[in-house]
Amino acid sequence: MSVDLPVHVSLAGQTVSVLRELVLTGEIAAGERVNEVGVSQRLGISRGPLREAIRHLASEGLLVLTPNRGARVPQLTPEEVRALFELRTALECAAAALAAQRRTEEDLVKMRGAVIRARTGLTTGEFPYRLDLAFHQALMDAARSPLIAEQVRLVQQRVILLRASIEVAFSHEQASIDDHEELITAIDARAGDRAAEIMSRHLDRVRDQLLT
Amino acid sequence: MSVDLPVHVSLAGQTVSVLRELVLTGEIAAGERVNEVGVSQRLGISRGPLREAIRHLASEGLLVLTPNRGARVPQLTPEEVRALFELRTALECAAAALAAQRRTEEDLVKMRGAVIRARTGLTTGEFPYRLDLAFHQALMDAARSPLIAEQVRLVQQRVILLRASIEVAFSHEQASIDDHEELITAIDARAGDRAAEIMSRHLDRVRDQLLT
DNA sequence: GAACTGTAAACTGTCGACAGTTAACAACTT
DNA sequence: AAGTTGTTAACTGTCGACAGTTTACAGTTC
């Protein structure tokens, strides 16, 4: 009988979570440098675990390292944003196609639920991108491809980093939800190619929103 | 006038290269554990930089970490190999389609050169996968998508890790090169969809070779 | 002889200090 | 006043040592 309780998480592991939140919420702004001694003292730990956390986030693309000059939060150029979305499109289109092959009825229920919550959330003024992510997450679950899912998660994180400094218009959110419904229809019909196409158009639109 | 000379590379950075080679060549076998004190002494460095290198390779999937139990070289199950190739297919099919859009005449020359070297290399008995990689590299260059290229590099590394303990038959190499020539034809014709299809079939075959 | 318990060795996680590099500022020169 | 050089402060890179955890083994019990 295994009661998985006081899982001792290393300081480095905890620090990864803390730092990630600081970066994603914009508390550490884009372009800002991460001072090792300063942050380690502020967190009450030594530099070792903090360094590990910094390196970890750098490997996720949430920080960029410069030799002898430490880490800073990246501010992407439009060209880099386009490259990021080429990667995202490759991954999520493939996932959409796989989801069309592998989805169960339960997967469809979850995806529809995410869309409904997004529609109601639009009016109640919840964080829109959280609701958007919930749908994409449900779709990834349906695709049943753990490695693609992990890479999608990493890319989406970097997109959130972009959004930290951008306001997205209401009409755009509306259009995204419409895309999601189209996607569900295609995945329901097991039309993989069409699902991939819709996803591609969807992500092109999202990218252009972020580039304005 | 910039003369890029004694670029001081950190110990951690050098160690990443050294360790990566040890893992990819199979000098550290699959399943084997990486002892921090042992390896650091063997390399003549302290545990700090080695730890950073280990974490780095872990983020690339070349090592797996277990809390309080260090790092070992992963030995993938057939299921994990399939998942890895789903990711690879997503990335390389997208790259093939992009290459069909963006390739220049120079790109085509380089890809053809890679195929020719592969054919001659087959008889002279060079490392086959090196020649295979050269083609895929040329294709990635033609796609001009730096982030996809980086991810492809990481996935291919993990495939090399698999190959470290597998012998590939001659006929399989032959079939791969044929696929490559088909790919060049499609990319030459700017037929993105067909290029993606060929790549998909190609990778399915490679995967099945590795799973035997 | 098999299963359990307690102890010791080996290893990972963390810390504080020192060394080397970079960047900013002040003083000096033209 | 602008440019250059020298100095200093801040920060990253590296190291060795200590603390806590895991694992292996010996001893004990049934």
Short mmCIF file of N, CA, C and O in Angstrom, two decimals, chain A residues 89-90 92-98 100 183 186-187 191-203:
data_model
loop_
_atom_site.label_atom_id
_atom_site.label_comp_id
_atom_site.label_asym_id
_atom_site.label_seq_id
_atom_site.Cartn_x
_atom_site.Cartn_y
_atom_site.Cartn_z
N THR A 89 3.56 24.91 -35.06
CA THR A 89 2.66 24.38 -36.09
C THR A 89 3.03 22.93 -36.43
O THR A 89 2.16 22.07 -36.55
N ALA A 90 4.32 22.69 -36.59
CA ALA A 90 4.76 21.32 -36.88
C ALA A 90 4.23 20.36 -35.82
O ALA A 90 3.69 19.29 -36.13
N GLU A 92 1.81 20.81 -33.32
CA GLU A 92 0.38 20.76 -33.02
C GLU A 92 -0.44 20.24 -34.20
O GLU A 92 -1.49 19.63 -34.00
N CYS A 93 0.02 20.47 -35.41
CA CYS A 93 -0.68 19.88 -36.56
C CYS A 93 -0.55 18.36 -36.51
O CYS A 93 -1.52 17.64 -36.73
N ALA A 94 0.65 17.89 -36.23
CA ALA A 94 0.83 16.45 -36.10
C ALA A 94 -0.04 15.90 -34.98
O ALA A 94 -0.68 14.84 -35.12
N ALA A 95 -0.11 16.63 -33.89
CA ALA A 95 -0.93 16.19 -32.76
C ALA A 95 -2.40 16.16 -33.14
O ALA A 95 -3.13 15.22 -32.77
N ALA A 96 -2.84 17.15 -33.88
CA ALA A 96 -4.25 17.19 -34.30
C ALA A 96 -4.58 15.98 -35.18
O ALA A 96 -5.63 15.35 -35.02
N ALA A 97 -3.65 15.65 -36.08
CA ALA A 97 -3.88 14.50 -36.95
C ALA A 97 -3.92 13.21 -36.13
O ALA A 97 -4.78 12.35 -36.35
N LEU A 98 -3.01 13.08 -35.19
CA LEU A 98 -3.00 11.90 -34.33
C LEU A 98 -4.27 11.83 -33.49
O LEU A 98 -4.84 10.74 -33.30
N ALA A 100 -7.15 12.89 -34.27
CA ALA A 100 -8.26 12.45 -35.11
C ALA A 100 -8.26 10.93 -35.25
O ALA A 100 -9.33 10.31 -35.35
N LEU A 183 -12.17 22.36 -35.17
CA LEU A 183 -11.22 21.28 -34.92
C LEU A 183 -11.92 20.06 -34.34
O LEU A 183 -11.69 18.92 -34.76
N ALA A 186 -13.75 18.12 -36.99
CA ALA A 186 -12.86 17.33 -37.84
C ALA A 186 -12.34 16.10 -37.09
O ALA A 186 -12.27 15.00 -37.64
N ILE A 187 -11.98 16.30 -35.82
CA ILE A 187 -11.44 15.18 -35.04
C ILE A 187 -12.53 14.16 -34.77
O ILE A 187 -12.28 12.95 -34.80
N ALA A 191 -11.09 13.01 -39.39
CA ALA A 191 -10.46 13.59 -40.59
C ALA A 191 -9.14 14.23 -40.19
O ALA A 191 -9.08 15.42 -39.87
N GLY A 192 -8.09 13.44 -40.19
CA GLY A 192 -6.79 13.90 -39.72
C GLY A 192 -6.23 15.05 -40.53
O GLY A 192 -5.77 16.06 -39.97
N ASP A 193 -6.25 14.92 -41.83
CA ASP A 193 -5.69 15.96 -42.69
C ASP A 193 -6.41 17.28 -42.48
O ASP A 193 -5.77 18.34 -42.39
N ARG A 194 -7.73 17.22 -42.40
CA ARG A 194 -8.48 18.46 -42.24
C ARG A 194 -8.18 19.07 -40.87
O ARG A 194 -8.02 20.29 -40.76
N ALA A 195 -8.09 18.23 -39.85
CA ALA A 195 -7.76 18.74 -38.52
C ALA A 195 -6.42 19.47 -38.54
O ALA A 195 -6.28 20.57 -37.97
N ALA A 196 -5.44 18.89 -39.22
CA ALA A 196 -4.13 19.52 -39.30
C ALA A 196 -4.22 20.86 -40.02
O ALA A 196 -3.59 21.85 -39.60
N GLU A 197 -5.00 20.90 -41.09
CA GLU A 197 -5.16 22.15 -41.83
C GLU A 197 -5.78 23.24 -40.97
O GLU A 197 -5.31 24.38 -40.95
N ILE A 198 -6.85 22.88 -40.27
CA ILE A 198 -7.53 23.86 -39.42
C ILE A 198 -6.57 24.37 -38.35
O ILE A 198 -6.49 25.56 -38.08
N MET A 199 -5.83 23.44 -37.76
CA MET A 199 -4.86 23.83 -36.74
C MET A 199 -3.83 24.79 -37.31
O MET A 199 -3.47 25.78 -36.67
N SER A 200 -3.38 24.50 -38.52
CA SER A 200 -2.38 25.35 -39.15
C SER A 200 -2.91 26.77 -39.33
O SER A 200 -2.24 27.75 -38.98
N ARG A 201 -4.12 26.88 -39.84
CA ARG A 201 -4.72 28.21 -40.03
C ARG A 201 -4.92 28.90 -38.69
O ARG A 201 -4.65 30.10 -38.54
N HIS A 202 -5.38 28.12 -37.71
CA HIS A 202 -5.59 28.66 -36.37
C HIS A 202 -4.30 29.28 -35.83
O HIS A 202 -4.29 30.42 -35.34
N LEU A 203 -3.22 28.53 -35.93
CA LEU A 203 -1.96 29.01 -35.35
C LEU A 203 -1.40 30.19 -36.15
O LEU A 203 -0.78 31.09 -35.58
#
